[in-house]
Amino acid sequence: YEKMLEMAQRQAQVDEVRWSRLQTELAASQNLSVMIFTTFTVIFLPLSFFTGIFGMNTREWHDGQNPDGSDSTIPTLGYIGAIALPVSCFLIFTSLIAAFSSRVQGICKKIFKAATGQIKQGYRVIRVEARKIEPERNKMRKERKKAMRKRAREEERARRQKELSYDFWADVMNARHERHQIPDVNKHDF
């Protein structure tokens, strides 16, 4: 018995080592994926930043006049920075707080649920109003389909209930009233 117990423990240890090796390999592949993503981010983030900067129309990169000769209404690079940098800092700071604060996440979830509730309520109102203008023929067709689906659900529920509630002794009691025949093979003369 002790030898068998020792073998079972060794097998459990071998299984545990295999499992930990698989987890290590999985973690290594995930680390490789994160490293590749980080590398691409480091390469393309500055490129997209400079593309955005040099893609703007500013007075510094423009001749300062419109084609018709009037003064340009194009903003300066300093004016764009005065607006964009504080707004960007605010959005980054807010995003970091939302990412790491469970209280803010809870508030965001409540706001999301409230908003989706309002959308669902508006959708219900629209459906009710659409039914008012729907032709009678379509209403009758929908009612028939609804009744057929309801009947099918009830039949399926009854079938499942019958399958789940099989009672052997109820079958024995019901079969008791039937007349049983003993097969000739089982009849013995004593």
CSV table of C-alpha atoms in Angstrom, one decimal:
chain,number,residue,atom,x,y,z
A,1,TYR,CA,0.0,0.0,0.0
A,2,GLU,CA,2.8,2.4,0.9
A,3,LYS,CA,4.6,1.7,-2.4
A,4,MET,CA,1.4,2.4,-4.3
A,5,LEU,CA,0.9,5.7,-2.4
A,6,GLU,CA,4.5,6.7,-3.1
A,7,MET,CA,4.0,6.0,-6.8
A,8,ALA,CA,0.8,8.1,-6.9
A,9,GLN,CA,2.6,11.0,-5.2
A,10,ARG,CA,5.5,10.8,-7.6
A,11,GLN,CA,3.1,10.8,-10.5
A,12,ALA,CA,1.4,13.8,-9.1
A,13,GLN,CA,4.7,15.6,-8.8
A,14,VAL,CA,5.6,14.7,-12.4
A,15,ASP,CA,2.2,16.1,-13.5
A,16,GLU,CA,2.8,19.3,-11.5
A,17,VAL,CA,6.2,19.8,-13.1
A,18,ARG,CA,4.7,19.3,-16.6
A,19,TRP,CA,2.0,21.8,-15.8
A,20,SER,CA,4.5,24.4,-14.5
A,21,ARG,CA,6.6,23.9,-17.6
A,22,LEU,CA,3.6,24.5,-19.8
A,23,GLN,CA,2.8,27.7,-17.9
A,24,THR,CA,6.4,28.9,-18.2
A,25,GLU,CA,6.3,28.3,-22.0
A,26,LEU,CA,3.0,30.2,-22.2
A,27,ALA,CA,4.4,33.1,-20.2
A,28,ALA,CA,7.5,33.2,-22.4
A,29,SER,CA,5.4,33.4,-25.6
A,30,GLN,CA,3.2,36.2,-24.0
A,31,ASN,CA,6.4,38.1,-23.0
A,32,LEU,CA,7.6,37.8,-26.6
A,33,SER,CA,4.2,39.2,-27.9
A,34,VAL,CA,4.4,42.1,-25.5
A,35,MET,CA,8.0,42.8,-26.5
A,36,ILE,CA,7.1,42.9,-30.2
A,37,PHE,CA,4.1,45.2,-29.5
A,38,THR,CA,6.3,47.5,-27.5
A,39,THR,CA,8.9,47.6,-30.2
A,40,PHE,CA,6.4,48.6,-32.8
A,41,THR,CA,4.9,51.2,-30.5
A,42,VAL,CA,8.3,52.7,-29.9
A,43,ILE,CA,8.9,52.9,-33.6
A,44,PHE,CA,5.5,54.2,-34.8
A,45,LEU,CA,4.4,56.5,-32.0
A,46,PRO,CA,7.0,59.2,-32.6
A,47,LEU,CA,6.4,58.8,-36.4
A,48,SER,CA,2.7,59.4,-36.0
A,49,PHE,CA,3.3,62.3,-33.6
A,50,PHE,CA,5.6,64.1,-36.1
A,51,THR,CA,3.2,63.3,-39.0
A,52,GLY,CA,0.4,64.9,-37.0
A,53,ILE,CA,2.6,68.0,-36.2
A,54,PHE,CA,3.8,68.6,-39.7
A,55,GLY,CA,0.4,67.8,-41.2
A,56,MET,CA,-1.1,70.9,-39.5
A,57,ASN,CA,-1.6,74.1,-41.3
A,58,THR,CA,0.1,76.8,-39.2
A,59,ARG,CA,1.4,80.3,-39.9
A,60,GLU,CA,5.0,79.1,-39.4
A,61,TRP,CA,4.7,76.7,-42.3
A,62,HIS,CA,2.5,78.8,-44.4
A,63,ASP,CA,3.1,82.1,-46.2
A,64,GLY,CA,0.6,83.9,-43.9
A,65,GLN,CA,-1.8,85.0,-46.6
A,66,ASN,CA,-4.8,83.3,-48.2
A,67,PRO,CA,-4.8,82.8,-52.0
A,68,ASP,CA,-7.1,85.9,-52.4
A,69,GLY,CA,-4.5,88.1,-50.6
A,70,SER,CA,-6.4,88.6,-47.3
A,71,ASP,CA,-4.8,88.0,-43.9
A,72,SER,CA,-4.7,84.3,-42.9
A,73,THR,CA,-6.9,82.9,-40.2
A,74,ILE,CA,-4.6,80.0,-39.8
A,75,PRO,CA,-3.5,79.6,-36.2
A,76,THR,CA,0.1,79.7,-35.0
A,77,LEU,CA,1.9,76.6,-33.7
A,78,GLY,CA,2.0,78.2,-30.2
A,79,TYR,CA,-1.8,78.7,-30.2
A,80,ILE,CA,-2.4,75.0,-31.2
A,81,GLY,CA,0.1,73.9,-28.5
A,82,ALA,CA,-1.6,76.1,-25.9
A,83,ILE,CA,-4.8,74.2,-26.6
A,84,ALA,CA,-3.6,70.7,-27.4
A,85,LEU,CA,-1.1,70.2,-24.6
A,86,PRO,CA,-3.4,70.9,-21.6
A,87,VAL,CA,-6.2,69.0,-23.2
A,88,SER,CA,-3.9,66.0,-23.9
A,89,CYS,CA,-2.5,66.1,-20.3
A,90,PHE,CA,-6.0,66.2,-18.9
A,91,LEU,CA,-7.1,63.2,-21.0
A,92,ILE,CA,-4.0,61.2,-20.2
A,93,PHE,CA,-4.4,62.0,-16.4
A,94,THR,CA,-8.1,61.1,-16.5
A,95,SER,CA,-7.4,57.9,-18.4
A,96,LEU,CA,-4.8,56.8,-15.9
A,97,ILE,CA,-7.1,57.5,-13.0
A,98,ALA,CA,-9.9,55.6,-14.6
A,99,ALA,CA,-7.6,52.7,-15.3
A,100,PHE,CA,-6.2,52.3,-11.8
A,101,SER,CA,-9.1,53.5,-9.5
A,102,SER,CA,-11.8,51.0,-8.6
A,103,ARG,CA,-14.0,53.8,-7.4
A,104,VAL,CA,-13.9,55.6,-10.8
A,105,GLN,CA,-14.4,52.3,-12.6
A,106,GLY,CA,-17.5,51.7,-10.5
A,107,ILE,CA,-18.9,55.1,-11.3
A,108,CYS,CA,-18.2,54.5,-15.0
A,109,LYS,CA,-20.0,51.2,-14.9
A,110,LYS,CA,-23.0,52.9,-13.2
A,111,ILE,CA,-23.1,55.6,-15.9
A,112,PHE,CA,-22.8,53.0,-18.6
A,113,LYS,CA,-25.7,50.9,-17.2
A,114,ALA,CA,-27.8,54.1,-16.8
A,115,ALA,CA,-27.1,55.1,-20.4
A,116,THR,CA,-27.8,51.6,-21.8
A,117,GLY,CA,-31.0,51.5,-19.7
A,118,GLN,CA,-32.1,54.8,-21.3
A,119,ILE,CA,-31.3,53.5,-24.8
A,120,LYS,CA,-33.3,50.3,-24.1
A,121,GLN,CA,-36.2,52.4,-22.8
A,122,GLY,CA,-36.1,54.6,-25.9
A,123,TYR,CA,-36.0,51.5,-28.1
A,124,ARG,CA,-39.1,50.1,-26.4
A,125,VAL,CA,-41.0,53.4,-27.0
A,126,ILE,CA,-40.0,53.3,-30.7
A,127,ARG,CA,-41.2,49.7,-31.0
A,128,VAL,CA,-44.5,50.5,-29.4
A,129,GLU,CA,-45.0,53.5,-31.7
A,130,ALA,CA,-44.0,51.4,-34.7
A,131,ARG,CA,-46.6,48.7,-33.8
A,132,LYS,CA,-49.3,51.4,-33.8
A,133,ILE,CA,-48.7,52.1,-37.5
A,134,GLU,CA,-48.0,48.5,-38.5
A,135,PRO,CA,-50.5,46.9,-40.9
A,136,GLU,CA,-53.0,44.5,-39.3
A,137,ARG,CA,-51.8,41.6,-41.5
A,138,ASN,CA,-48.2,41.9,-40.1
A,139,LYS,CA,-49.6,42.0,-36.6
A,140,MET,CA,-51.5,38.8,-37.1
A,141,ARG,CA,-48.5,37.1,-38.6
A,142,LYS,CA,-46.3,38.1,-35.7
A,143,GLU,CA,-48.9,36.9,-33.2
A,144,ARG,CA,-49.1,33.5,-35.0
A,145,LYS,CA,-45.3,33.2,-34.9
A,146,LYS,CA,-45.2,34.2,-31.3
A,147,ALA,CA,-47.9,31.6,-30.4
A,148,MET,CA,-46.0,28.9,-32.3
A,149,ARG,CA,-42.8,29.7,-30.6
A,150,LYS,CA,-44.5,29.7,-27.2
A,151,ARG,CA,-46.1,26.3,-27.9
A,152,ALA,CA,-42.7,24.9,-29.1
A,153,ARG,CA,-41.1,26.2,-25.9
A,154,GLU,CA,-43.8,24.7,-23.7
A,155,GLU,CA,-43.5,21.3,-25.6
A,156,GLU,CA,-39.7,21.4,-25.2
A,157,ARG,CA,-40.0,22.2,-21.5
A,158,ALA,CA,-42.5,19.4,-21.0
A,159,ARG,CA,-40.2,17.0,-22.9
A,160,ARG,CA,-37.2,18.0,-20.8
A,161,GLN,CA,-39.2,17.8,-17.6
A,162,LYS,CA,-40.3,14.3,-18.5
A,163,GLU,CA,-36.7,13.2,-19.3
A,164,LEU,CA,-35.5,14.7,-16.0
A,165,SER,CA,-38.3,13.3,-13.9
A,166,TYR,CA,-38.1,9.6,-14.8
A,167,ASP,CA,-39.4,7.6,-11.9
A,168,PHE,CA,-38.6,3.9,-12.0
A,169,TRP,CA,-41.1,3.0,-9.2
A,170,ALA,CA,-43.9,4.9,-10.9
A,171,ASP,CA,-43.3,2.8,-14.0
A,172,VAL,CA,-43.3,-0.3,-11.9
A,173,MET,CA,-46.6,0.7,-10.2
A,174,ASN,CA,-48.2,1.4,-13.6
A,175,ALA,CA,-46.9,-1.9,-15.0
A,176,ARG,CA,-48.4,-3.8,-12.1
A,177,HIS,CA,-51.9,-3.4,-13.5
A,178,GLU,CA,-50.8,-4.9,-16.8
A,179,ARG,CA,-51.0,-8.7,-17.2
A,180,HIS,CA,-47.5,-10.2,-17.4
A,181,GLN,CA,-46.7,-13.3,-19.4
A,182,ILE,CA,-43.9,-15.5,-18.2
A,183,PRO,CA,-41.9,-16.6,-21.3
A,184,ASP,CA,-41.8,-20.3,-22.0
A,185,VAL,CA,-38.1,-20.4,-21.6
A,186,ASN,CA,-38.4,-19.4,-18.0
A,187,LYS,CA,-41.1,-21.9,-17.1
A,188,HIS,CA,-39.8,-24.9,-15.2
A,189,ASP,CA,-41.7,-27.9,-14.1
A,190,PHE,CA,-40.9,-28.5,-10.5
